[in-house]
mmCIF file of C-alpha atoms in Angstrom:
data_model
loop_
_atom_site.group_PDB
_atom_site.id
_atom_site.type_symbol
_atom_site.label_atom_id
_atom_site.label_comp_id
_atom_site.label_asym_id
_atom_site.label_seq_id
_atom_site.Cartn_x
_atom_site.Cartn_y
_atom_site.Cartn_z
ATOM 1 C CA MET A 1 34.244 -68.728 215.418
ATOM 2 C CA ASP A 2 37.835 -67.681 216.247
ATOM 3 C CA VAL A 3 37.405 -63.201 216.091
ATOM 4 C CA HIS A 4 41.465 -63.586 216.508
ATOM 5 C CA GLU A 5 41.850 -65.105 213.014
ATOM 6 C CA THR A 6 38.961 -63.576 211.916
ATOM 7 C CA ALA A 7 39.469 -60.390 211.814
ATOM 8 C CA PRO A 8 43.066 -59.269 209.878
ATOM 9 C CA GLN A 9 40.644 -60.890 207.243
ATOM 10 C CA LEU A 10 38.248 -58.008 206.510
ATOM 11 C CA ILE A 11 41.230 -55.060 205.032
ATOM 12 C CA LYS A 12 43.238 -56.916 202.608
ATOM 13 C CA TRP A 13 46.378 -55.259 204.156
ATOM 14 C CA ASP A 14 48.503 -56.409 201.902
ATOM 15 C CA LEU A 15 46.008 -56.407 198.311
ATOM 16 C CA ALA A 16 45.774 -52.413 200.450
ATOM 17 C CA ALA A 17 49.978 -51.942 199.621
ATOM 18 C CA ALA A 18 49.780 -53.473 196.460
ATOM 19 C CA THR A 19 46.824 -52.095 195.343
ATOM 20 C CA ALA A 20 48.827 -48.376 195.931
ATOM 21 C CA ALA A 21 51.515 -49.248 194.267
ATOM 22 C CA ARG A 22 50.090 -49.817 191.668
ATOM 23 C CA LEU A 23 47.666 -47.579 191.240
ATOM 24 C CA SER A 24 50.070 -44.972 192.136
ATOM 25 C CA PRO A 25 50.684 -41.690 189.389
ATOM 26 C CA PRO A 26 54.415 -42.332 188.458
ATOM 27 C CA GLY A 27 56.553 -39.766 189.735
ATOM 28 C CA PRO A 28 59.364 -37.148 188.261
ATOM 29 C CA GLN A 29 61.908 -38.553 186.066
ATOM 30 C CA LEU A 30 65.230 -38.425 187.610
ATOM 31 C CA GLU A 31 68.088 -39.814 186.493
ATOM 32 C CA PRO A 32 69.831 -41.751 189.034
ATOM 33 C CA TRP A 33 72.429 -40.160 190.614
ATOM 34 C CA GLU A 34 69.669 -37.349 190.933
ATOM 35 C CA ALA A 35 67.458 -39.162 192.840
ATOM 36 C CA ALA A 36 71.042 -40.250 194.725
ATOM 37 C CA ASP A 37 70.840 -36.331 195.154
ATOM 38 C CA ALA A 38 67.914 -35.825 196.391
ATOM 39 C CA VAL A 39 68.055 -39.349 199.185
ATOM 40 C CA ALA A 40 71.037 -38.580 200.720
ATOM 41 C CA SER A 41 69.820 -34.362 200.258
ATOM 42 C CA LEU A 42 66.880 -35.157 201.880
ATOM 43 C CA HIS A 43 68.270 -37.337 205.419
ATOM 44 C CA ARG A 44 71.139 -34.130 205.205
ATOM 45 C CA LEU A 45 68.121 -31.684 206.420
ATOM 46 C CA ALA A 46 66.530 -33.771 208.576
ATOM 47 C CA ASP A 47 69.306 -33.811 210.172
ATOM 48 C CA ALA A 48 69.646 -30.119 210.288
ATOM 49 C CA ALA A 49 65.734 -29.153 210.663
ATOM 50 C CA VAL A 50 66.353 -30.650 214.642
ATOM 51 C CA PRO A 51 68.310 -28.092 216.636
ATOM 52 C CA HIS A 52 65.843 -25.385 214.287
ATOM 53 C CA VAL A 53 63.410 -27.117 215.833
ATOM 54 C CA HIS A 54 64.413 -26.893 219.098
ATOM 55 C CA ARG A 55 65.500 -23.520 219.113
ATOM 56 C CA ILE A 56 62.048 -22.419 219.036
ATOM 57 C CA THR A 57 59.866 -25.234 220.658
ATOM 58 C CA GLY A 58 62.207 -25.301 223.539
ATOM 59 C CA LEU A 59 61.142 -29.277 223.959
ATOM 60 C CA ALA A 60 64.554 -31.199 225.475
ATOM 61 C CA ALA A 61 62.977 -33.459 223.935
ATOM 62 C CA ALA A 62 64.660 -32.933 220.132
ATOM 63 C CA GLU A 63 68.362 -33.657 221.847
ATOM 64 C CA ASP A 64 67.642 -37.356 221.560
ATOM 65 C CA LEU A 65 65.440 -38.651 219.090
ATOM 66 C CA ARG A 66 67.477 -42.455 219.109
ATOM 67 C CA ASP A 67 63.967 -43.903 218.784
ATOM 68 C CA SER A 68 62.860 -43.100 215.793
ATOM 69 C CA GLN A 69 64.580 -42.995 212.762
ATOM 70 C CA VAL A 70 64.420 -41.090 209.865
ATOM 71 C CA LEU A 71 63.442 -43.121 205.705
ATOM 72 C CA VAL A 72 63.922 -41.336 202.595
ATOM 73 C CA VAL A 73 60.588 -43.105 200.627
ATOM 74 C CA ASP A 74 58.942 -43.749 197.096
ATOM 75 C CA ARG A 75 54.755 -43.302 196.774
ATOM 76 C CA GLY A 76 54.676 -47.025 197.061
ATOM 77 C CA SER A 77 56.879 -47.905 200.072
ATOM 78 C CA TRP A 78 54.764 -45.043 202.329
ATOM 79 C CA ALA A 79 51.743 -46.665 201.136
ATOM 80 C CA LYS A 80 53.681 -50.169 203.018
ATOM 81 C CA ALA A 81 54.358 -48.003 205.825
ATOM 82 C CA ASN A 82 49.777 -46.442 205.983
ATOM 83 C CA THR A 83 48.843 -49.797 205.438
ATOM 84 C CA GLN A 84 50.844 -51.247 208.486
ATOM 85 C CA GLY A 85 50.121 -48.240 211.214
ATOM 86 C CA PHE A 86 46.464 -48.404 210.108
ATOM 87 C CA GLN A 87 46.646 -52.591 210.665
ATOM 88 C CA VAL A 88 47.616 -51.139 214.864
ATOM 89 C CA MET A 89 45.371 -48.482 214.881
ATOM 90 C CA LEU A 90 42.576 -50.866 213.808
ATOM 91 C CA GLY A 91 43.509 -54.096 215.195
ATOM 92 C CA PRO A 92 41.320 -54.178 217.712
ATOM 93 C CA VAL A 93 38.813 -52.144 216.090
ATOM 94 C CA LEU A 94 37.772 -55.272 214.031
ATOM 95 C CA THR A 95 38.279 -57.961 216.961
ATOM 96 C CA HIS A 96 35.214 -55.539 218.810
ATOM 97 C CA LEU A 97 33.120 -55.555 215.056
ATOM 98 C CA LEU A 98 33.653 -59.162 215.291
ATOM 99 C CA GLU A 99 32.478 -60.130 219.186
ATOM 100 C CA LYS A 100 28.968 -57.465 218.199
ATOM 101 C CA ARG A 101 28.560 -59.076 214.366
ATOM 102 C CA ALA A 102 29.832 -63.056 214.844
ATOM 103 C CA SER A 103 26.521 -63.832 214.377
ATOM 104 C CA ASP A 104 25.842 -62.174 210.374
ATOM 105 C CA ILE A 105 29.982 -62.034 208.960
ATOM 106 C CA THR A 106 30.988 -66.414 208.199
ATOM 107 C CA PRO A 107 35.004 -66.268 207.390
ATOM 108 C CA SER A 108 34.179 -67.182 204.002
ATOM 109 C CA ALA A 109 31.854 -63.201 203.993
ATOM 110 C CA ALA A 110 35.287 -61.329 206.060
ATOM 111 C CA ARG A 111 37.370 -62.735 203.021
ATOM 112 C CA MET A 112 35.215 -61.634 200.535
ATOM 113 C CA GLY A 113 35.311 -58.154 202.177
ATOM 114 C CA GLY A 114 38.430 -57.589 203.318
ATOM 115 C CA ALA A 115 39.361 -58.494 199.469
ATOM 116 C CA ILE A 116 37.515 -54.890 199.129
ATOM 117 C CA THR A 117 37.496 -53.491 201.760
ATOM 118 C CA GLY A 118 41.353 -53.680 200.816
ATOM 119 C CA ALA A 119 40.928 -53.042 197.329
ATOM 120 C CA GLN A 120 39.082 -49.456 197.860
ATOM 121 C CA LEU A 121 42.147 -48.510 200.679
ATOM 122 C CA GLY A 122 44.575 -49.382 198.027
ATOM 123 C CA ALA A 123 42.967 -46.720 196.119
ATOM 124 C CA VAL A 124 42.090 -44.288 198.838
ATOM 125 C CA LEU A 125 45.825 -44.591 199.228
ATOM 126 C CA ALA A 126 47.087 -44.610 196.041
ATOM 127 C CA PHE A 127 45.526 -40.927 195.666
ATOM 128 C CA LEU A 128 46.864 -39.892 198.858
ATOM 129 C CA SER A 129 50.453 -41.245 197.523
ATOM 130 C CA ASN A 130 51.316 -38.549 195.662
ATOM 131 C CA LYS A 131 49.606 -35.442 197.720
ATOM 132 C CA VAL A 132 51.665 -36.584 200.690
ATOM 133 C CA LEU A 133 55.123 -34.916 201.568
ATOM 134 C CA GLY A 134 56.311 -36.301 204.187
ATOM 135 C CA GLN A 135 54.471 -37.988 207.309
ATOM 136 C CA TYR A 136 55.873 -38.984 210.957
ATOM 137 C CA GLU A 137 54.191 -43.008 211.616
ATOM 138 C CA PRO A 138 53.804 -43.330 214.861
ATOM 139 C CA TYR A 139 51.843 -46.852 215.026
ATOM 140 C CA SER A 140 53.646 -49.859 213.018
ATOM 141 C CA ALA A 141 56.172 -49.977 215.894
ATOM 142 C CA LEU A 142 53.858 -51.415 217.834
ATOM 143 C CA ALA A 143 53.092 -54.380 215.171
ATOM 144 C CA PRO A 144 53.659 -57.537 216.692
ATOM 145 C CA GLY A 145 57.788 -58.697 215.256
ATOM 146 C CA SER A 146 57.911 -55.259 213.823
ATOM 147 C CA THR A 147 61.059 -54.007 213.824
ATOM 148 C CA VAL A 148 60.433 -50.655 213.190
ATOM 149 C CA PRO A 149 62.399 -48.394 216.298
ATOM 150 C CA GLU A 150 59.974 -48.263 219.271
ATOM 151 C CA ALA A 151 59.268 -45.071 218.803
ATOM 152 C CA GLY A 152 58.350 -45.581 214.667
ATOM 153 C CA ARG A 153 59.555 -43.680 212.246
ATOM 154 C CA LEU A 154 59.693 -40.380 209.639
ATOM 155 C CA LEU A 155 58.907 -41.265 206.359
ATOM 156 C CA LEU A 156 59.982 -38.351 203.696
ATOM 157 C CA VAL A 157 58.330 -38.800 200.564
ATOM 158 C CA ALA A 158 61.169 -37.778 197.373
ATOM 159 C CA PRO A 159 59.008 -38.288 194.764
ATOM 160 C CA ASN A 160 56.146 -35.543 195.681
ATOM 161 C CA ILE A 161 58.801 -33.089 197.201
ATOM 162 C CA VAL A 162 61.371 -32.832 194.217
ATOM 163 C CA GLN A 163 57.680 -32.966 192.084
ATOM 164 C CA ILE A 164 55.962 -29.749 194.017
ATOM 165 C CA GLU A 165 60.480 -28.024 194.032
ATOM 166 C CA ARG A 166 59.933 -27.890 190.934
ATOM 167 C CA GLU A 167 56.273 -27.400 190.019
ATOM 168 C CA LEU A 168 57.010 -24.281 192.448
ATOM 169 C CA ASN A 169 60.373 -23.307 190.799
ATOM 170 C CA VAL A 170 62.259 -22.988 193.833
ATOM 171 C CA ASP A 171 65.758 -23.607 195.329
ATOM 172 C CA PRO A 172 65.152 -27.478 196.046
ATOM 173 C CA GLU A 173 67.560 -26.924 199.159
ATOM 174 C CA ASP A 174 66.131 -24.656 200.476
ATOM 175 C CA PHE A 175 62.067 -26.095 199.955
ATOM 176 C CA ARG A 176 63.250 -29.681 201.317
ATOM 177 C CA LEU A 177 64.159 -28.058 204.839
ATOM 178 C CA TRP A 178 61.364 -26.338 204.710
ATOM 179 C CA VAL A 179 59.443 -29.542 204.557
ATOM 180 C CA CYS A 180 61.888 -31.598 207.355
ATOM 181 C CA LEU A 181 60.459 -28.367 209.845
ATOM 182 C CA HIS A 182 57.895 -29.198 210.093
ATOM 183 C CA GLU A 183 57.361 -33.082 209.759
ATOM 184 C CA GLN A 184 60.237 -32.956 212.333
ATOM 185 C CA THR A 185 57.970 -31.397 214.439
ATOM 186 C CA HIS A 186 55.154 -34.063 214.907
ATOM 187 C CA ARG A 187 58.178 -36.078 215.496
ATOM 188 C CA VAL A 188 59.926 -34.231 218.292
ATOM 189 C CA GLN A 189 56.128 -34.079 219.070
ATOM 190 C CA PHE A 190 55.464 -38.095 220.122
ATOM 191 C CA ALA A 191 58.684 -37.464 221.636
ATOM 192 C CA SER A 192 57.799 -34.810 223.677
ATOM 193 C CA ALA A 193 54.371 -36.891 225.030
ATOM 194 C CA PRO A 194 55.550 -40.732 225.180
ATOM 195 C CA TRP A 195 51.553 -41.139 226.787
ATOM 196 C CA LEU A 196 49.986 -39.309 222.385
ATOM 197 C CA ARG A 197 50.992 -42.496 220.534
ATOM 198 C CA ASN A 198 48.825 -44.293 222.774
ATOM 199 C CA HIS A 199 46.274 -41.323 223.674
ATOM 200 C CA ILE A 200 45.485 -41.253 220.510
ATOM 201 C CA LEU A 201 45.091 -44.978 220.188
ATOM 202 C CA ASP A 202 42.206 -44.913 222.727
ATOM 203 C CA GLN A 203 40.724 -42.313 220.932
ATOM 204 C CA VAL A 204 40.805 -44.355 217.303
ATOM 205 C CA ALA A 205 38.817 -46.308 219.836
ATOM 206 C CA GLN A 206 36.343 -44.751 221.720
ATOM 207 C CA LEU A 207 35.196 -43.736 217.920
ATOM 208 C CA SER A 208 35.219 -47.181 216.693
ATOM 209 C CA ASP A 209 33.726 -48.143 219.672
ATOM 210 C CA SER A 210 30.949 -45.450 218.581
ATOM 211 C CA LEU A 211 31.005 -46.530 215.252
ATOM 212 C CA ILE A 212 29.587 -50.287 215.774
ATOM 213 C CA GLY A 213 27.153 -49.376 218.724
ATOM 214 C CA ASN A 214 25.211 -48.005 215.668
ATOM 215 C CA MET A 215 25.940 -50.573 213.082
ATOM 216 C CA ASP A 216 22.209 -50.840 212.071
ATOM 217 C CA SER A 217 22.129 -46.940 211.331
ATOM 218 C CA LEU A 218 25.580 -46.904 209.393
ATOM 219 C CA MET A 219 24.286 -47.901 205.422
ATOM 220 C CA GLU A 220 21.104 -44.877 206.098
ATOM 221 C CA ARG A 221 23.150 -42.714 207.086
ATOM 222 C CA ALA A 222 26.032 -43.153 204.137
ATOM 223 C CA THR A 223 23.286 -42.822 201.894
ATOM 224 C CA ALA A 224 22.687 -39.442 203.482
ATOM 225 C CA ALA A 225 26.085 -38.445 202.812
ATOM 226 C CA ALA A 226 26.258 -39.430 199.647
ATOM 227 C CA LYS A 227 22.824 -37.867 198.981
ATOM 228 C CA SER A 228 24.211 -34.733 200.468
ATOM 229 C CA LEU A 229 27.904 -34.888 198.025
ATOM 230 C CA ARG A 230 25.333 -34.427 194.951
ATOM 231 C CA ASP A 231 22.964 -32.181 196.603
ATOM 232 C CA ARG A 232 25.254 -28.887 198.470
ATOM 233 C CA PRO A 233 26.029 -26.729 197.175
ATOM 234 C CA TRP A 234 29.167 -25.388 195.646
ATOM 235 C CA ALA A 235 31.642 -21.742 197.116
ATOM 236 C CA GLY A 236 32.914 -21.893 193.130
ATOM 237 C CA VAL A 237 34.679 -23.025 190.702
ATOM 238 C CA GLY A 238 35.926 -26.669 192.292
ATOM 239 C CA GLN A 239 35.555 -25.236 195.668
ATOM 240 C CA PRO A 240 32.894 -26.777 198.048
ATOM 241 C CA VAL A 241 31.368 -24.722 200.804
ATOM 242 C CA PRO A 242 33.380 -25.181 203.999
ATOM 243 C CA SER A 243 33.042 -27.787 206.038
ATOM 244 C CA ARG A 244 34.673 -30.916 208.236
ATOM 245 C CA GLY A 245 34.178 -33.328 205.176
ATOM 246 C CA ALA A 246 31.390 -35.156 203.252
ATOM 247 C CA ILE A 247 31.342 -38.023 205.341
ATOM 248 C CA LEU A 248 32.533 -36.313 208.902
ATOM 249 C CA ASP A 249 29.612 -34.875 208.852
ATOM 250 C CA LEU A 250 26.638 -37.162 208.420
ATOM 251 C CA LEU A 251 28.460 -40.059 209.889
ATOM 252 C CA GLN A 252 27.991 -38.938 213.906
ATOM 253 C CA ASP A 253 26.042 -39.601 216.555
ATOM 254 C CA PRO A 254 26.246 -37.022 219.866
ATOM 255 C CA SER A 255 28.624 -39.847 221.100
ATOM 256 C CA GLU A 256 30.393 -40.056 217.487
ATOM 257 C CA LYS A 257 30.607 -36.236 217.088
ATOM 258 C CA ALA A 258 32.029 -35.538 220.876
ATOM 259 C CA ALA A 259 34.461 -38.788 219.711
ATOM 260 C CA ILE A 260 35.615 -36.884 216.625
ATOM 261 C CA SER A 261 35.546 -33.785 218.162
ATOM 262 C CA ARG A 262 38.587 -34.760 220.931
ATOM 263 C CA MET A 263 40.748 -36.240 217.612
ATOM 264 C CA THR A 264 40.354 -32.592 215.876
ATOM 265 C CA ALA A 265 41.525 -30.697 218.715
ATOM 266 C CA ILE A 266 44.570 -33.417 218.115
ATOM 267 C CA MET A 267 45.327 -32.630 215.536
ATOM 268 C CA SER A 268 44.189 -29.335 215.326
ATOM 269 C CA LEU A 269 46.959 -29.099 218.310
ATOM 270 C CA LEU A 270 49.594 -30.873 215.841
ATOM 271 C CA GLU A 271 49.025 -30.143 212.716
ATOM 272 C CA GLY A 272 48.674 -26.092 214.338
ATOM 273 C CA HIS A 273 51.915 -26.610 216.137
ATOM 274 C CA ALA A 274 54.200 -27.934 213.472
ATOM 275 C CA SER A 275 52.783 -24.358 210.576
ATOM 276 C CA VAL A 276 54.173 -22.273 213.457
ATOM 277 C CA VAL A 277 57.788 -24.361 213.169
ATOM 278 C CA MET A 278 58.035 -23.360 209.885
ATOM 279 C CA ASP A 279 56.295 -20.066 210.315
ATOM 280 C CA ALA A 280 58.903 -18.523 212.896
ATOM 281 C CA ILE A 281 61.549 -19.608 210.400
ATOM 282 C CA ASP A 282 63.161 -16.573 208.434
ATOM 283 C CA ASP A 283 65.057 -16.348 205.241
ATOM 284 C CA ALA A 284 68.712 -16.106 207.105
ATOM 285 C CA VAL A 285 67.982 -20.131 207.946
ATOM 286 C CA VAL A 286 65.711 -19.960 204.323
ATOM 287 C CA PRO A 287 66.617 -17.879 202.584
ATOM 288 C CA SER A 288 64.339 -18.724 200.147
ATOM 289 C CA VAL A 289 61.815 -18.827 203.257
ATOM 290 C CA ARG A 290 58.764 -16.094 201.375
ATOM 291 C CA THR A 291 58.733 -16.843 198.104
ATOM 292 C CA ILE A 292 58.080 -20.982 198.552
ATOM 293 C CA ARG A 293 55.985 -20.173 201.278
ATOM 294 C CA GLN A 294 53.989 -17.568 198.565
ATOM 295 C CA ARG A 295 53.620 -19.968 195.816
ATOM 296 C CA TYR A 296 52.974 -23.446 197.771
ATOM 297 C CA ASN A 297 49.835 -21.584 200.153
ATOM 298 C CA ALA A 298 48.414 -20.035 196.658
ATOM 299 C CA ARG A 299 49.194 -23.614 194.290
ATOM 300 C CA SER A 300 46.810 -25.204 197.435
ATOM 301 C CA GLU A 301 44.722 -22.329 196.173
ATOM 302 C CA ASN A 302 44.694 -24.132 192.991
ATOM 303 C CA ARG A 303 43.048 -27.538 192.239
ATOM 304 C CA GLY A 304 40.677 -29.521 189.616
ATOM 305 C CA ALA A 305 36.602 -29.214 190.583
ATOM 306 C CA LEU A 306 37.405 -33.531 190.521
ATOM 307 C CA GLU A 307 40.110 -33.247 192.956
ATOM 308 C CA SER A 308 38.451 -30.632 195.447
ATOM 309 C CA PHE A 309 35.604 -32.868 195.723
ATOM 310 C CA VAL A 310 36.882 -35.755 196.291
ATOM 311 C CA ARG A 311 39.402 -33.805 198.953
ATOM 312 C CA ARG A 312 36.330 -32.795 199.546
ATOM 313 C CA LEU A 313 34.882 -36.411 200.210
ATOM 314 C CA LEU A 314 37.512 -37.586 202.405
ATOM 315 C CA GLY A 315 37.873 -35.053 204.801
ATOM 316 C CA LEU A 316 41.516 -33.474 203.563
ATOM 317 C CA ASP A 317 39.870 -29.821 203.493
ATOM 318 C CA ALA A 318 38.906 -30.074 206.938
ATOM 319 C CA LYS A 319 42.700 -31.097 207.308
ATOM 320 C CA MET A 320 43.868 -28.930 205.891
ATOM 321 C CA ARG A 321 42.307 -26.064 207.989
ATOM 322 C CA GLN A 322 43.547 -27.429 211.003
ATOM 323 C CA TYR A 323 47.161 -26.442 209.633
ATOM 324 C CA THR A 324 44.924 -23.182 210.363
ATOM 325 C CA ASP A 325 42.635 -23.319 213.360
ATOM 326 C CA GLY A 326 45.101 -24.934 215.787
ATOM 327 C CA ALA A 327 48.282 -22.712 214.357
ATOM 328 C CA LYS A 328 46.489 -19.810 215.251
ATOM 329 C CA PHE A 329 45.309 -21.882 218.898
ATOM 330 C CA VAL A 330 49.561 -21.793 219.663
ATOM 331 C CA ASN A 331 50.198 -18.372 218.786
ATOM 332 C CA ALA A 332 47.630 -17.539 220.750
ATOM 333 C CA VAL A 333 48.527 -19.196 224.267
ATOM 334 C CA VAL A 334 52.275 -18.359 223.702
ATOM 335 C CA ASP A 335 51.804 -14.867 223.206
ATOM 336 C CA ARG A 336 50.263 -14.749 226.344
ATOM 337 C CA VAL A 337 51.869 -17.623 228.363
ATOM 338 C CA GLY A 338 55.611 -17.579 226.058
ATOM 339 C CA MET A 339 56.785 -21.241 224.900
ATOM 340 C CA GLU A 340 57.075 -22.485 228.149
ATOM 341 C CA GLY A 341 54.172 -22.024 229.423
ATOM 342 C CA PHE A 342 52.753 -23.323 225.869
ATOM 343 C CA ASN A 343 55.057 -26.862 226.913
ATOM 344 C CA ARG A 344 52.884 -28.037 229.653
ATOM 345 C CA ILE A 345 50.619 -28.741 227.165
ATOM 346 C CA TRP A 346 52.990 -32.533 226.519
ATOM 347 C CA GLU A 347 52.836 -32.358 229.748
ATOM 348 C CA GLN A 348 49.867 -35.160 230.397
ATOM 349 C CA PRO A 349 46.333 -36.097 228.843
ATOM 350 C CA GLU A 350 44.323 -33.473 230.205
ATOM 351 C CA ASN A 351 46.172 -30.825 228.917
ATOM 352 C CA LEU A 352 45.648 -31.294 225.568
ATOM 353 C CA PRO A 353 43.008 -28.576 225.027
ATOM 354 C CA THR A 354 39.154 -29.023 223.690
ATOM 355 C CA GLU A 355 38.142 -27.914 220.122
ATOM 356 C CA GLU A 356 36.078 -25.347 222.461
ATOM 357 C CA GLU A 357 39.207 -24.077 223.109
ATOM 358 C CA ILE A 358 41.250 -24.267 219.851
ATOM 359 C CA HIS A 359 39.510 -21.972 218.546
ATOM 360 C CA ALA A 360 39.284 -19.906 222.500
ATOM 361 C CA PRO A 361 43.008 -19.820 223.217
ATOM 362 C CA GLU A 362 41.919 -17.561 226.394
ATOM 363 C CA SER A 363 39.745 -20.860 227.667
ATOM 364 C CA TRP A 364 43.089 -23.064 227.884
ATOM 365 C CA VAL A 365 45.634 -20.625 230.126
ATOM 366 C CA SER A 366 42.982 -20.233 232.486
ATOM 367 C CA ARG A 367 41.417 -23.870 232.845
ATOM 368 C CA MET A 368 45.764 -24.454 233.002
ATOM 369 C CA GLY A 369 45.646 -21.876 234.699
#
């Protein structure tokens, strides 16, 4: 069996994208002129956000972002872009899995399993496709024959942005600029640290190697994870007891915990830094920013029980805590050493904080001298 030919069959990426497009709930009803206006507005405000990111962060990379692009997309296009990114991230992982398990996975089994996995991934992406407002996606540019610009692309999901601004009853221009500030910060982060993309890929590979090495116990731990969801107490109606996420709680031994800890620290830094940029914007830039923050935060607290359960399963509530934890870290460091001192973090992988340092910013400051 040629593992390089069989590995791509372990997940049917085209099926995942098609399934997500089919299952994604419809977006808000828009007249053609409204849709065109939303697209033009988001492009314009994405450009307008960059000088503010530059002013707040002091990162020179914000002055030249020509190697990446901004796309305004619908839900299906967002899902397809993510399957392309996942394919790059997981390609080496799947090849390694086949190398380790060549005797257990026949080509026919790979094809059958790939169809099932593709459909399952598509269902997950469909759930997420109406939650995401924007995303910086740097990985699909690495795919062979990719036409994506070298540094990646920023995706702004127009139907979701329009839907939320209507639900919150806030000024569309203000809300769109507020969203673009956060997402453009991610674009600037990767431009400021060109090594960051490959560093994250290395962390994914290390975690995957650990999981594959412990494959024999994976089903046992997956069963335990499912049982924990059934038995775990709830902190209130529709609100689970805070934790990392049902899957991440249990599908890890010490080596997996270390790999997940490194990834958690990176994600907390990136999300927290972007949140700090958003919070630095006052009503001189976004006139209704206080109303937007208040209503957006209130909306996040009022999820139904089913959505809360799914978010808990996927670890999305853990992601929300990354915004808070990371923002506290960034603010504490900037208070101690200023933004210029904080920006040393983008110079090399060794300057990234550990998960422990995220919760003890003074430790990172001391380590950096």
